CSV table of N, CA, C and O in Angstrom, one decimal:
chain,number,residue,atom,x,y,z
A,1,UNK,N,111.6,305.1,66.8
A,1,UNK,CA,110.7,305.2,68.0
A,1,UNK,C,111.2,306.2,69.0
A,1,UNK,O,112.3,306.0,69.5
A,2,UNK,N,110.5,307.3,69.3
A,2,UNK,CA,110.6,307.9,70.4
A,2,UNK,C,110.0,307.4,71.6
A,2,UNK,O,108.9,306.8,71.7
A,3,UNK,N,111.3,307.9,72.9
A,3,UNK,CA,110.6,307.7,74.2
A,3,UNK,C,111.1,308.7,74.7
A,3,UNK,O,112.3,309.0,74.7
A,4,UNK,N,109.7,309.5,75.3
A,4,UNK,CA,110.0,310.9,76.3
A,4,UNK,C,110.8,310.1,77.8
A,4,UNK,O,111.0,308.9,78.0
A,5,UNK,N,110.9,310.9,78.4
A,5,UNK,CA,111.9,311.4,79.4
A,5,UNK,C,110.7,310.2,80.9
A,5,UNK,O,111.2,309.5,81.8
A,6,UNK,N,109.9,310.1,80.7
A,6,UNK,CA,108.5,310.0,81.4
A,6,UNK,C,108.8,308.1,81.5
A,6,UNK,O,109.3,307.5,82.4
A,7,UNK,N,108.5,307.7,80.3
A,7,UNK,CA,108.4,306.4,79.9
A,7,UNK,C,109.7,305.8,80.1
A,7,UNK,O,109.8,304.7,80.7
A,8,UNK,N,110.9,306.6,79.5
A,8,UNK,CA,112.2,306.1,79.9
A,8,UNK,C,112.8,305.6,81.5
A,8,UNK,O,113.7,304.8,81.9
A,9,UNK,N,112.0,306.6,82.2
A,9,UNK,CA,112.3,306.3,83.4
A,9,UNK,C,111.7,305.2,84.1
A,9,UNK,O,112.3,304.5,85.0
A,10,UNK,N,110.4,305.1,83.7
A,10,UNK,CA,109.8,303.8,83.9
A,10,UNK,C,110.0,302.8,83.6
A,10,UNK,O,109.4,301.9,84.1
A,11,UNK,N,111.2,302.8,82.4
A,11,UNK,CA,111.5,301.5,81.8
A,11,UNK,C,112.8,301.1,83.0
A,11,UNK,O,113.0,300.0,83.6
A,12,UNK,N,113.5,302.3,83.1
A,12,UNK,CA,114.7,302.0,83.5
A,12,UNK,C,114.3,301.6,85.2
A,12,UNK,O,115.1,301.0,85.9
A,13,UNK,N,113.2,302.0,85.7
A,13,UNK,CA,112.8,301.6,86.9
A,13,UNK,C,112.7,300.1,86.7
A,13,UNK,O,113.6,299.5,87.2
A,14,UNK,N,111.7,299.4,86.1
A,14,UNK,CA,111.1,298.2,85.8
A,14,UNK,C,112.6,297.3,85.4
A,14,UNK,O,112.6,296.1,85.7
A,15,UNK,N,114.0,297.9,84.8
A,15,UNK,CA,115.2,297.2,84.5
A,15,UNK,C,115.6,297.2,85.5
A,15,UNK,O,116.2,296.1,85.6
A,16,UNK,N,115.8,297.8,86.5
A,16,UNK,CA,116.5,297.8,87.4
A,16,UNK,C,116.1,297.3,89.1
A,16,UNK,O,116.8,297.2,90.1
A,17,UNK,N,114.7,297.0,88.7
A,17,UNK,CA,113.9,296.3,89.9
A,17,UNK,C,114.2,294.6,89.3
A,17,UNK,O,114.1,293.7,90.1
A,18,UNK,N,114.4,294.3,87.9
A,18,UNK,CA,114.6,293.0,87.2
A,18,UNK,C,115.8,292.7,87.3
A,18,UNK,O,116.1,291.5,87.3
A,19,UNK,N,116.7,293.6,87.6
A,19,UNK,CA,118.5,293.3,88.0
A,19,UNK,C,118.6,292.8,89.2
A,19,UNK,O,119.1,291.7,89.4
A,20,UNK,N,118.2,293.7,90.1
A,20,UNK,CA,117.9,293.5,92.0
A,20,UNK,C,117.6,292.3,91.9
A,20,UNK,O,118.5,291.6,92.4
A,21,UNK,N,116.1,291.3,91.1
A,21,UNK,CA,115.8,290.3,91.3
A,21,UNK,C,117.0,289.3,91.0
A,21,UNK,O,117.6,288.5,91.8
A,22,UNK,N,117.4,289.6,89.6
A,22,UNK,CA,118.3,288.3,89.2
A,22,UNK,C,120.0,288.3,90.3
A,22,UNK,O,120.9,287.5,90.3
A,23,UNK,N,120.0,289.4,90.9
A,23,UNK,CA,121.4,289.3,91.7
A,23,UNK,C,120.7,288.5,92.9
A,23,UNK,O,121.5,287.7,93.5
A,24,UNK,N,119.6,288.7,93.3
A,24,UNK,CA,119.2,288.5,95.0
A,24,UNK,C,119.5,286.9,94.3
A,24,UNK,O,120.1,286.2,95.2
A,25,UNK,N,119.2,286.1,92.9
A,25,UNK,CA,118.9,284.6,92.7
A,25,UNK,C,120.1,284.1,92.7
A,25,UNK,O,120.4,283.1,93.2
A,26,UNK,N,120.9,284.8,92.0
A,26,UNK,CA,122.0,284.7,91.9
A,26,UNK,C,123.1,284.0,93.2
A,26,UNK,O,123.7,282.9,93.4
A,27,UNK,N,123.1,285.4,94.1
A,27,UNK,CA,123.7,285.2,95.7
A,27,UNK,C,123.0,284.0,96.2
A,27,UNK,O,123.9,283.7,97.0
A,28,UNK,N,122.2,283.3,96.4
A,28,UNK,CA,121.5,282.0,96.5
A,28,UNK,C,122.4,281.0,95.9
A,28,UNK,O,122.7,280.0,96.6
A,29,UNK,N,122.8,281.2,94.6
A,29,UNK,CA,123.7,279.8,93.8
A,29,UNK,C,124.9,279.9,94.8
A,29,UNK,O,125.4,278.9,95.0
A,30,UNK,N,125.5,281.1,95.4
A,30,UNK,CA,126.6,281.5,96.0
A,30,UNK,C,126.8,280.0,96.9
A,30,UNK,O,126.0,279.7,97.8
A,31,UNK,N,128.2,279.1,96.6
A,31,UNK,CA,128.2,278.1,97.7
A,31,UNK,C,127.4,277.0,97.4
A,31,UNK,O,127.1,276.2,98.3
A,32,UNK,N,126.9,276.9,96.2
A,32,UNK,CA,126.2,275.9,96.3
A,32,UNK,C,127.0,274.7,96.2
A,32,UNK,O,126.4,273.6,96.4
A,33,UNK,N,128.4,274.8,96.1
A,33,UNK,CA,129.2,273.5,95.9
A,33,UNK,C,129.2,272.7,97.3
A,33,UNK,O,129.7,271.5,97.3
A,34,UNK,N,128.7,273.4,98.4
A,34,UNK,CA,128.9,272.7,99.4
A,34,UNK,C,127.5,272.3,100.2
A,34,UNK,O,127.4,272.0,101.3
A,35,UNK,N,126.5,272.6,98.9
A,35,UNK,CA,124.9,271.9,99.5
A,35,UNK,C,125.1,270.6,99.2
A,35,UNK,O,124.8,269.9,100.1
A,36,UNK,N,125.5,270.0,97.9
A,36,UNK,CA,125.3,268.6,97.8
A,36,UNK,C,126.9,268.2,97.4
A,36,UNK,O,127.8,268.9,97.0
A,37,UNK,N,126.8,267.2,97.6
A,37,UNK,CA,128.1,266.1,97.3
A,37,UNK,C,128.3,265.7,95.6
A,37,UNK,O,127.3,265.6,94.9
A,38,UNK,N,129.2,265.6,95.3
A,38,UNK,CA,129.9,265.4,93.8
A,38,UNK,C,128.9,264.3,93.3
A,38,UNK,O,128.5,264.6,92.1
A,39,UNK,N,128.5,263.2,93.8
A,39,UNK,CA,127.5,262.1,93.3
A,39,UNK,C,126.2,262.3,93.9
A,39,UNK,O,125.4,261.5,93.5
A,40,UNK,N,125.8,263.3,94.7
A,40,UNK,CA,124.3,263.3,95.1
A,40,UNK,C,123.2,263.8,93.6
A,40,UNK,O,124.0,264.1,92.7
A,41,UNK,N,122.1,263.9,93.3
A,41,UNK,CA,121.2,264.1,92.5
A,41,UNK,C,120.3,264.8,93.0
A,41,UNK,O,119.9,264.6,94.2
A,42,UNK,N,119.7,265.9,92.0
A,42,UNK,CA,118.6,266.9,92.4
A,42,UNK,C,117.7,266.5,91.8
A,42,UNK,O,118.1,265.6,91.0
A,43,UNK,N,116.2,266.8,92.0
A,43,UNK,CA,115.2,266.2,91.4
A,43,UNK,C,114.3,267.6,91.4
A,43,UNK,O,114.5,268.2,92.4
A,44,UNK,N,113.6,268.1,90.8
A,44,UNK,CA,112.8,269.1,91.4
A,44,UNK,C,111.1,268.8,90.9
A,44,UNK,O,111.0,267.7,90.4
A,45,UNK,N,110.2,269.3,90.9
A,45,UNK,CA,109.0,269.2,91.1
A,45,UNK,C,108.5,268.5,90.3
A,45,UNK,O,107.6,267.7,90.7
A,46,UNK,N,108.7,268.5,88.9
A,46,UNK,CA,107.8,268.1,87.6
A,46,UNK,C,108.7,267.0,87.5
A,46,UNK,O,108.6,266.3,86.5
A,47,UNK,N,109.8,266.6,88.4
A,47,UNK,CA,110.9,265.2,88.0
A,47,UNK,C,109.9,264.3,89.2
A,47,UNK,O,109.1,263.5,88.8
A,48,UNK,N,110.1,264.5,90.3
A,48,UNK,CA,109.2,264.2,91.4
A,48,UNK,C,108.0,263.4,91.5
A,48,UNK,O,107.8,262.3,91.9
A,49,UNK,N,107.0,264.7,90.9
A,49,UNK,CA,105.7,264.2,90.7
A,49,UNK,C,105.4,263.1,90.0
A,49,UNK,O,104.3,262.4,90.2
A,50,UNK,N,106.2,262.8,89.1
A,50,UNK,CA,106.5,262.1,88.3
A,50,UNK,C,106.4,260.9,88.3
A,50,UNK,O,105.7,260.0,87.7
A,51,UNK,N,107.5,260.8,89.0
A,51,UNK,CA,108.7,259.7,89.4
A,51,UNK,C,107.3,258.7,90.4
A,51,UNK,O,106.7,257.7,90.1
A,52,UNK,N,107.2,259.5,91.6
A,52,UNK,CA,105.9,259.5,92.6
A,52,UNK,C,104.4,259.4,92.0
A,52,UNK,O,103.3,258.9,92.5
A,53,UNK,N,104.6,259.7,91.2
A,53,UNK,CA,103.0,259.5,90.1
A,53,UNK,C,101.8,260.3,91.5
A,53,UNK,O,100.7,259.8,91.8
A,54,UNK,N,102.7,261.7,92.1
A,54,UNK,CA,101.4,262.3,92.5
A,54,UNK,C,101.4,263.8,92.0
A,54,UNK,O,102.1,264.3,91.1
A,55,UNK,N,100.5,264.4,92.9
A,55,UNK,CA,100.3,265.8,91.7
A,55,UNK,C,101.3,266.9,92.7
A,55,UNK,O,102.1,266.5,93.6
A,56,UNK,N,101.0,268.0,92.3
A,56,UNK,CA,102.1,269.0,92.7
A,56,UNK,C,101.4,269.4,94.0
A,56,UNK,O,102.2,269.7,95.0
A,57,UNK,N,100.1,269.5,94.3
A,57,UNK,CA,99.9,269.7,96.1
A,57,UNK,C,100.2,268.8,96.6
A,57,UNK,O,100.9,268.8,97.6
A,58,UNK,N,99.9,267.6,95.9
A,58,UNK,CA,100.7,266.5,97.0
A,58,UNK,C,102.0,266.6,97.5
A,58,UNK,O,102.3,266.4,98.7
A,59,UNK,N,103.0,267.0,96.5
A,59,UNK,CA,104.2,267.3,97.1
A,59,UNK,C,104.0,268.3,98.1
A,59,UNK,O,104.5,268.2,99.2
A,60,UNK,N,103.3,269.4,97.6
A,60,UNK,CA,103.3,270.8,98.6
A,60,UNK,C,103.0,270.1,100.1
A,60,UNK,O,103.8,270.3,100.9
A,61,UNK,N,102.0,269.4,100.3
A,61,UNK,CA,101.7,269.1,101.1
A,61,UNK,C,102.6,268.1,102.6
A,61,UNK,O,102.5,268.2,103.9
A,62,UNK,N,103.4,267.4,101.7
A,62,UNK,CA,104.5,266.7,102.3
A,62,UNK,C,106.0,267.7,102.7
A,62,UNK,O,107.0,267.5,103.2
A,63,UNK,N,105.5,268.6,102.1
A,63,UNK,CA,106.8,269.4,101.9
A,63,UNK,C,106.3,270.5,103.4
A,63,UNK,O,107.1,270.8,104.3
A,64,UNK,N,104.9,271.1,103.3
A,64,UNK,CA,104.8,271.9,104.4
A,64,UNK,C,104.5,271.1,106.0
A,64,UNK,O,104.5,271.6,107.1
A,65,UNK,N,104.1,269.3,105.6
A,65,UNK,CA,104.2,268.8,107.1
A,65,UNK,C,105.2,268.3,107.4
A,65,UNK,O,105.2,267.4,108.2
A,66,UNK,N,106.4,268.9,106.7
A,66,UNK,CA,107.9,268.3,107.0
A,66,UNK,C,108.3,266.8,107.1
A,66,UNK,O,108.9,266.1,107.8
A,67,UNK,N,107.5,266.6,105.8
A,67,UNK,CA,107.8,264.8,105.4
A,67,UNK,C,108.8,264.9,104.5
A,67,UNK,O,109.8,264.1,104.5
A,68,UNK,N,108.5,265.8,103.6
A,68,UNK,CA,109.6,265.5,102.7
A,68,UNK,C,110.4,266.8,102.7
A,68,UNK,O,109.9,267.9,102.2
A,69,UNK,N,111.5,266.8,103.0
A,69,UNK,CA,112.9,267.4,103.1
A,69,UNK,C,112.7,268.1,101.5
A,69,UNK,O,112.2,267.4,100.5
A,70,UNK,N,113.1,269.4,101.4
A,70,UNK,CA,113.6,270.1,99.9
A,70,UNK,C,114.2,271.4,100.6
A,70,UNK,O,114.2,271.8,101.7
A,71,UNK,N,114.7,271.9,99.1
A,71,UNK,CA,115.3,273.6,99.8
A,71,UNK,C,114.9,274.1,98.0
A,71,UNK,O,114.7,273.4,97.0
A,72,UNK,N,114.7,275.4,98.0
A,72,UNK,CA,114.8,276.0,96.7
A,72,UNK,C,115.9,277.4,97.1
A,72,UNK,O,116.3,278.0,98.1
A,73,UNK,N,116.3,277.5,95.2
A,73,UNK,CA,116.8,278.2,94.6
A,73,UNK,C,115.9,279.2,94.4
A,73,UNK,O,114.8,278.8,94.1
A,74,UNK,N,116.4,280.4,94.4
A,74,UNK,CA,115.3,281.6,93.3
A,74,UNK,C,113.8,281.3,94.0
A,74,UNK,O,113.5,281.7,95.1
A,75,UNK,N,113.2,280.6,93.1
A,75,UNK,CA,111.4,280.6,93.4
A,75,UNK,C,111.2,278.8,93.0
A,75,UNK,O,110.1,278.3,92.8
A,76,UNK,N,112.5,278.1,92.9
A,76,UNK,CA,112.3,276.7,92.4
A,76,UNK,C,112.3,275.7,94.0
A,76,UNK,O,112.9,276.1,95.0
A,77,UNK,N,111.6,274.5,93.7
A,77,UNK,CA,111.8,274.1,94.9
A,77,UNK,C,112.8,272.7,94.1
A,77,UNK,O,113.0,272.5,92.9
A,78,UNK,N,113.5,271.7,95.2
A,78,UNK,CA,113.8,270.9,94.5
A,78,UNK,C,114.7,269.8,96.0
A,78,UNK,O,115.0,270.3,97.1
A,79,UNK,N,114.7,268.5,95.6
A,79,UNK,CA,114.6,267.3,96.6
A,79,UNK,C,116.1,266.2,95.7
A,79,UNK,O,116.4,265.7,94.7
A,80,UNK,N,116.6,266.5,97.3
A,80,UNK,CA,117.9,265.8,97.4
A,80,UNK,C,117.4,263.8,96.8
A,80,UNK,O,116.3,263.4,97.2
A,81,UNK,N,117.9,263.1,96.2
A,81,UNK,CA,117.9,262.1,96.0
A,81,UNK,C,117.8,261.2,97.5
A,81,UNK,O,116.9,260.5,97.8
A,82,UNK,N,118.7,261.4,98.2
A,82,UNK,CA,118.9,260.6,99.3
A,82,UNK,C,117.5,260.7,100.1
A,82,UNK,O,116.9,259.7,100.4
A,83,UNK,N,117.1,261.9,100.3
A,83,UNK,CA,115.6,262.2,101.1
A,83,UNK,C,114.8,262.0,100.3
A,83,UNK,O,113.7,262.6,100.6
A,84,UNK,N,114.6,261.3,99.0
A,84,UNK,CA,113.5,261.0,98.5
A,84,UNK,C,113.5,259.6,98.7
A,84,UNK,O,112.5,259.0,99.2
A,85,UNK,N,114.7,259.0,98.3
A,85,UNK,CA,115.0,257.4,99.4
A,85,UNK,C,114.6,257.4,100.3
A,85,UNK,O,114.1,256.3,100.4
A,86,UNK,N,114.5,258.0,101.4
A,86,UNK,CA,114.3,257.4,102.8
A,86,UNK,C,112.7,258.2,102.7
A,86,UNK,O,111.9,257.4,103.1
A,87,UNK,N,112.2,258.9,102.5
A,87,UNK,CA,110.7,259.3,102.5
A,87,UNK,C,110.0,257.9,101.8
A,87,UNK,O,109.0,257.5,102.3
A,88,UNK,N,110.5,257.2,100.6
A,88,UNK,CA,109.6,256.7,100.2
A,88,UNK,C,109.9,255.2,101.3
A,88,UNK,O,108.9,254.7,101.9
A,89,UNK,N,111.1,254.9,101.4
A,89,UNK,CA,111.3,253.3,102.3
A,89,UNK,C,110.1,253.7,103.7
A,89,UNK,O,109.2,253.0,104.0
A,90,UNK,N,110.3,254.8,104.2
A,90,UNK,CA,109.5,255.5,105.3
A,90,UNK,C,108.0,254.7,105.4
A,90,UNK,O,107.5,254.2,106.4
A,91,UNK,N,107.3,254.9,103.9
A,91,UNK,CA,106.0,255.1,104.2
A,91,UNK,C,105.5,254.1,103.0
A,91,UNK,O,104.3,254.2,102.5
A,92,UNK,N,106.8,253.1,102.5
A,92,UNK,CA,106.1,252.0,101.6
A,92,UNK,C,106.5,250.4,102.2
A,92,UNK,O,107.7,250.4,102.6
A,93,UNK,N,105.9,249.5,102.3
A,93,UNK,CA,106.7,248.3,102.8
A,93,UNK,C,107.4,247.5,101.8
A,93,UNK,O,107.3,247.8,100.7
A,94,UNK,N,108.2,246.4,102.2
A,94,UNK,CA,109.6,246.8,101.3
A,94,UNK,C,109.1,246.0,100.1
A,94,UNK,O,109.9,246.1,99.1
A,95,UNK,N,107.9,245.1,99.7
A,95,UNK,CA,108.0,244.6,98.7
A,95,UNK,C,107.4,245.8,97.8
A,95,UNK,O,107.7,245.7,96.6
A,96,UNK,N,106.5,246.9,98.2
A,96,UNK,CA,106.3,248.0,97.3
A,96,UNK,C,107.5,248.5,97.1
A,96,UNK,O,108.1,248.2,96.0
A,97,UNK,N,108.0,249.1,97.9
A,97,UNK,CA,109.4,249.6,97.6
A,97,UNK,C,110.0,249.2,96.6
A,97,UNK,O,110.3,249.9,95.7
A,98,UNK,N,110.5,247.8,96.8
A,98,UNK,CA,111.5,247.1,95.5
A,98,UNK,C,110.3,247.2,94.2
A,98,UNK,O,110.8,247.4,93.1
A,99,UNK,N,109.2,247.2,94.2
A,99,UNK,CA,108.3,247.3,92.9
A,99,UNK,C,109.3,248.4,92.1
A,99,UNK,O,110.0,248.4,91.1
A,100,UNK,N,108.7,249.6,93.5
A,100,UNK,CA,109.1,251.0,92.9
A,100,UNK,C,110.4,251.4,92.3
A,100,UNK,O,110.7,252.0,91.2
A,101,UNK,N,111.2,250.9,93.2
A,101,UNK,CA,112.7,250.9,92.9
A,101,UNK,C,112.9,250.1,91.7
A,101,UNK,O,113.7,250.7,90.9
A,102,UNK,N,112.5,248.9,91.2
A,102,UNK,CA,112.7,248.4,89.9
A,102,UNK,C,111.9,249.1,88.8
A,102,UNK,O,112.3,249.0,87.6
A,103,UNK,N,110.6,249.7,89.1
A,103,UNK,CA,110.0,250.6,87.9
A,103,UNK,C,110.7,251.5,87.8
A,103,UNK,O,110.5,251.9,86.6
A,104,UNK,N,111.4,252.2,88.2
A,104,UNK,CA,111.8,253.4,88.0
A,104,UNK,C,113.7,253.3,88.0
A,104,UNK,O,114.5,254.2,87.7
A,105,UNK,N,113.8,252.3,88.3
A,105,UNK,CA,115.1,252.0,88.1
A,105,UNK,C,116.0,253.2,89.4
A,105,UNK,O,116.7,254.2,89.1
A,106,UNK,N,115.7,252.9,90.5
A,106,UNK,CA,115.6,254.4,90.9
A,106,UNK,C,117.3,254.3,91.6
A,106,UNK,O,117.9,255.4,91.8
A,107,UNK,N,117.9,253.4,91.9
A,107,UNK,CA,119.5,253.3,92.0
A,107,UNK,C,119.8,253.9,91.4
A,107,UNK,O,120.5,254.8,91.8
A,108,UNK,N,119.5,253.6,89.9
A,108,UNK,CA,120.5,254.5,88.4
A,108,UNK,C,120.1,255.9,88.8
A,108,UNK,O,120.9,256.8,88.8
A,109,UNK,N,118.4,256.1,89.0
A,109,UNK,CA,118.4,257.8,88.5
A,109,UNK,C,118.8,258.5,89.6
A,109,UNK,O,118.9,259.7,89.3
A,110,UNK,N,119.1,258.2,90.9
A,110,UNK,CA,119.1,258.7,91.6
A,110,UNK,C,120.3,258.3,92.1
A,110,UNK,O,120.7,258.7,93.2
């Protein structure tokens, strides 16, 4: 396979705008040992929704009226275990709660 001089450069443009990306995601992991504690748990969107049995705006939605606490990596979003405990005690009364917490067993996964 030939590639002129033309195409080459466009490739090596398109590789090196794809490097920039993965170093910028990278420097983000930078330190991450001191976002969460040795026993804390991550959960992220499709674990979530899930878990919550609601859809992914719904998360969006709690997430941009500052109900539910998250931070992302890269382009991922994702929710501390502890702030999904107190969002859900927040806005369930406790005998839902213990429902929830025994269907999902949510001590152990979390």
């Amino acid at each position: 396979m030939y590639i002129d001089n033309e195409n080459f450069d466009m490739w090596m443009e398109k590789l090196s705008k794809k490097l920039t990306e993965i170093g910028k995601d990278l420097k983000s992991l930078i330190n991450t040992d001191k976002v969460l504690d040795d026993n804390e748990k991550i959960l992220d969107n499709q674990d979530l929704a899930f878990l919550l049995k609601v859809s992914f705006r719904t998360l969006q939605r709690y997430r941009v009226s500052g109900q539910l606490p998250f931070f992302t990596i890269g382009k991922k979003t994702y929710y501390r275990a502890g702030d999904i405990r107190s969002f859900v005690r927040e806005r369930a009364d406790f005998q839902t709660y213990k429902q929830f917490e025994k269907a999902n067993q949510l001590e152990n996964q979390l």
